[in-house]
């Protein structure tokens, strides 16, 4: 399964509204998990089995919770049993199709 998620604190008390330190704490947990992952400006996507992926999301969310009084979590999952390597595979198929036309 692929899970794309965005997690951020609110109620941080910071005047500039920045949450980069909290997001870095979450991304650190994702990267240390050893699961295939990719982070862009809006989401972090991780690939793995149900229990391992959601354990990482839970731990990342808990880490962000230390930076504010509330946490916002947005999550989207692509659940496709029997498939692995889809973090790259989906993009490779898209690029191949774009090159054909």
mmCIF file of C-alpha atoms in Angstrom:
data_model
loop_
_atom_site.group_PDB
_atom_site.id
_atom_site.type_symbol
_atom_site.label_atom_id
_atom_site.label_comp_id
_atom_site.label_asym_id
_atom_site.label_seq_id
_atom_site.Cartn_x
_atom_site.Cartn_y
_atom_site.Cartn_z
ATOM 1 C CA UNK A 1 0.000 0.000 0.000
ATOM 2 C CA UNK A 2 0.957 3.602 -0.552
ATOM 3 C CA UNK A 3 0.009 6.204 2.021
ATOM 4 C CA UNK A 4 0.446 9.901 1.355
ATOM 5 C CA UNK A 5 0.068 12.023 4.438
ATOM 6 C CA UNK A 6 0.552 15.532 5.691
ATOM 7 C CA UNK A 7 0.796 16.240 9.382
ATOM 8 C CA UNK A 8 1.196 19.642 11.028
ATOM 9 C CA UNK A 9 0.691 21.174 14.448
ATOM 10 C CA UNK A 10 -1.515 24.118 15.278
ATOM 11 C CA UNK A 11 -1.543 26.176 18.412
ATOM 12 C CA UNK A 12 2.221 26.521 18.272
ATOM 13 C CA UNK A 13 2.289 30.091 19.540
ATOM 14 C CA UNK A 14 4.764 31.042 16.813
ATOM 15 C CA UNK A 15 4.327 34.431 15.198
ATOM 16 C CA UNK A 16 5.678 33.357 11.815
ATOM 17 C CA UNK A 17 3.351 30.340 11.498
ATOM 18 C CA UNK A 18 6.250 28.101 10.472
ATOM 19 C CA UNK A 19 6.015 24.396 11.249
ATOM 20 C CA UNK A 20 9.217 23.216 9.557
ATOM 21 C CA UNK A 21 10.719 21.878 12.785
ATOM 22 C CA UNK A 22 7.639 19.758 13.514
ATOM 23 C CA UNK A 23 7.470 18.493 9.946
ATOM 24 C CA UNK A 24 11.165 17.610 10.106
ATOM 25 C CA UNK A 25 10.493 15.537 13.227
ATOM 26 C CA UNK A 26 7.801 13.602 11.338
ATOM 27 C CA UNK A 27 9.922 13.097 8.223
ATOM 28 C CA UNK A 28 12.830 11.899 10.371
ATOM 29 C CA UNK A 29 10.606 9.125 11.754
ATOM 30 C CA UNK A 30 9.510 8.155 8.248
ATOM 31 C CA UNK A 31 13.070 7.991 6.952
ATOM 32 C CA UNK A 32 14.328 6.053 9.962
ATOM 33 C CA UNK A 33 11.548 3.478 9.458
ATOM 34 C CA UNK A 34 13.385 2.038 6.462
ATOM 35 C CA UNK A 35 10.185 1.961 4.397
ATOM 36 C CA UNK A 36 10.352 3.326 0.849
ATOM 37 C CA UNK A 37 9.324 6.976 1.039
ATOM 38 C CA UNK A 38 9.299 10.280 -0.784
ATOM 39 C CA UNK A 39 8.658 13.785 0.540
ATOM 40 C CA UNK A 40 7.544 16.760 -1.524
ATOM 41 C CA UNK A 41 6.289 20.223 -0.623
ATOM 42 C CA UNK A 42 2.836 18.964 0.349
ATOM 43 C CA UNK A 43 2.967 15.290 1.380
ATOM 44 C CA UNK A 44 5.163 12.427 2.462
ATOM 45 C CA UNK A 45 4.361 9.113 0.788
ATOM 46 C CA UNK A 46 5.418 5.803 2.281
ATOM 47 C CA UNK A 47 5.030 2.242 1.004
ATOM 48 C CA UNK A 48 4.603 -0.927 2.976
ATOM 49 C CA UNK A 49 2.159 -3.255 4.652
ATOM 50 C CA UNK A 50 -0.884 -1.903 6.496
ATOM 51 C CA UNK A 51 0.421 -2.303 10.060
ATOM 52 C CA UNK A 52 3.919 -0.990 9.400
ATOM 53 C CA UNK A 53 2.752 2.035 7.395
ATOM 54 C CA UNK A 54 0.138 3.100 9.918
ATOM 55 C CA UNK A 55 2.565 2.591 12.801
ATOM 56 C CA UNK A 56 4.919 5.081 11.114
ATOM 57 C CA UNK A 57 2.060 7.546 10.508
ATOM 58 C CA UNK A 58 1.015 7.231 14.168
ATOM 59 C CA UNK A 59 4.546 7.823 15.450
ATOM 60 C CA UNK A 60 5.074 10.774 13.085
ATOM 61 C CA UNK A 61 1.777 12.298 14.230
ATOM 62 C CA UNK A 62 2.726 11.867 17.875
ATOM 63 C CA UNK A 63 6.087 13.549 17.234
ATOM 64 C CA UNK A 64 4.364 16.544 15.637
ATOM 65 C CA UNK A 65 2.027 16.744 18.626
ATOM 66 C CA UNK A 66 4.951 17.837 20.765
ATOM 67 C CA UNK A 67 5.083 21.131 18.815
ATOM 68 C CA UNK A 68 1.546 22.402 19.365
ATOM 69 C CA UNK A 69 -1.723 21.956 21.163
ATOM 70 C CA UNK A 70 -3.439 20.256 18.183
ATOM 71 C CA UNK A 71 -2.422 18.175 15.188
ATOM 72 C CA UNK A 72 -3.925 18.110 11.716
ATOM 73 C CA UNK A 73 -3.497 14.887 9.731
ATOM 74 C CA UNK A 74 -4.480 14.489 6.070
ATOM 75 C CA UNK A 75 -4.103 11.010 4.638
ATOM 76 C CA UNK A 76 -4.744 9.269 1.326
ATOM 77 C CA UNK A 77 -4.110 5.568 0.760
ATOM 78 C CA UNK A 78 -3.778 3.396 -2.341
ATOM 79 C CA UNK A 79 -4.451 -0.134 -1.149
ATOM 80 C CA UNK A 80 -3.532 -2.689 -3.805
ATOM 81 C CA UNK A 81 -2.804 -6.135 -2.324
ATOM 82 C CA UNK A 82 -0.045 -8.102 -3.987
ATOM 83 C CA UNK A 83 1.783 -5.101 -5.438
ATOM 84 C CA UNK A 84 5.112 -3.718 -4.262
ATOM 85 C CA UNK A 85 7.468 -1.139 -5.690
ATOM 86 C CA UNK A 86 4.573 1.131 -6.585
ATOM 87 C CA UNK A 87 6.187 4.270 -5.170
ATOM 88 C CA UNK A 88 8.344 4.263 -8.284
ATOM 89 C CA UNK A 89 6.301 1.914 -10.486
ATOM 90 C CA UNK A 90 3.323 4.231 -10.818
ATOM 91 C CA UNK A 91 5.556 7.099 -11.920
ATOM 92 C CA UNK A 92 7.493 4.923 -14.354
ATOM 93 C CA UNK A 93 4.256 3.803 -16.052
ATOM 94 C CA UNK A 94 3.056 7.400 -16.258
ATOM 95 C CA UNK A 95 6.312 8.618 -17.803
ATOM 96 C CA UNK A 96 6.301 5.735 -20.301
ATOM 97 C CA UNK A 97 2.783 6.645 -21.375
ATOM 98 C CA UNK A 98 3.700 10.317 -21.748
ATOM 99 C CA UNK A 99 6.646 9.396 -23.953
ATOM 100 C CA UNK A 100 4.405 7.304 -26.220
ATOM 101 C CA UNK A 101 2.312 10.331 -27.167
#
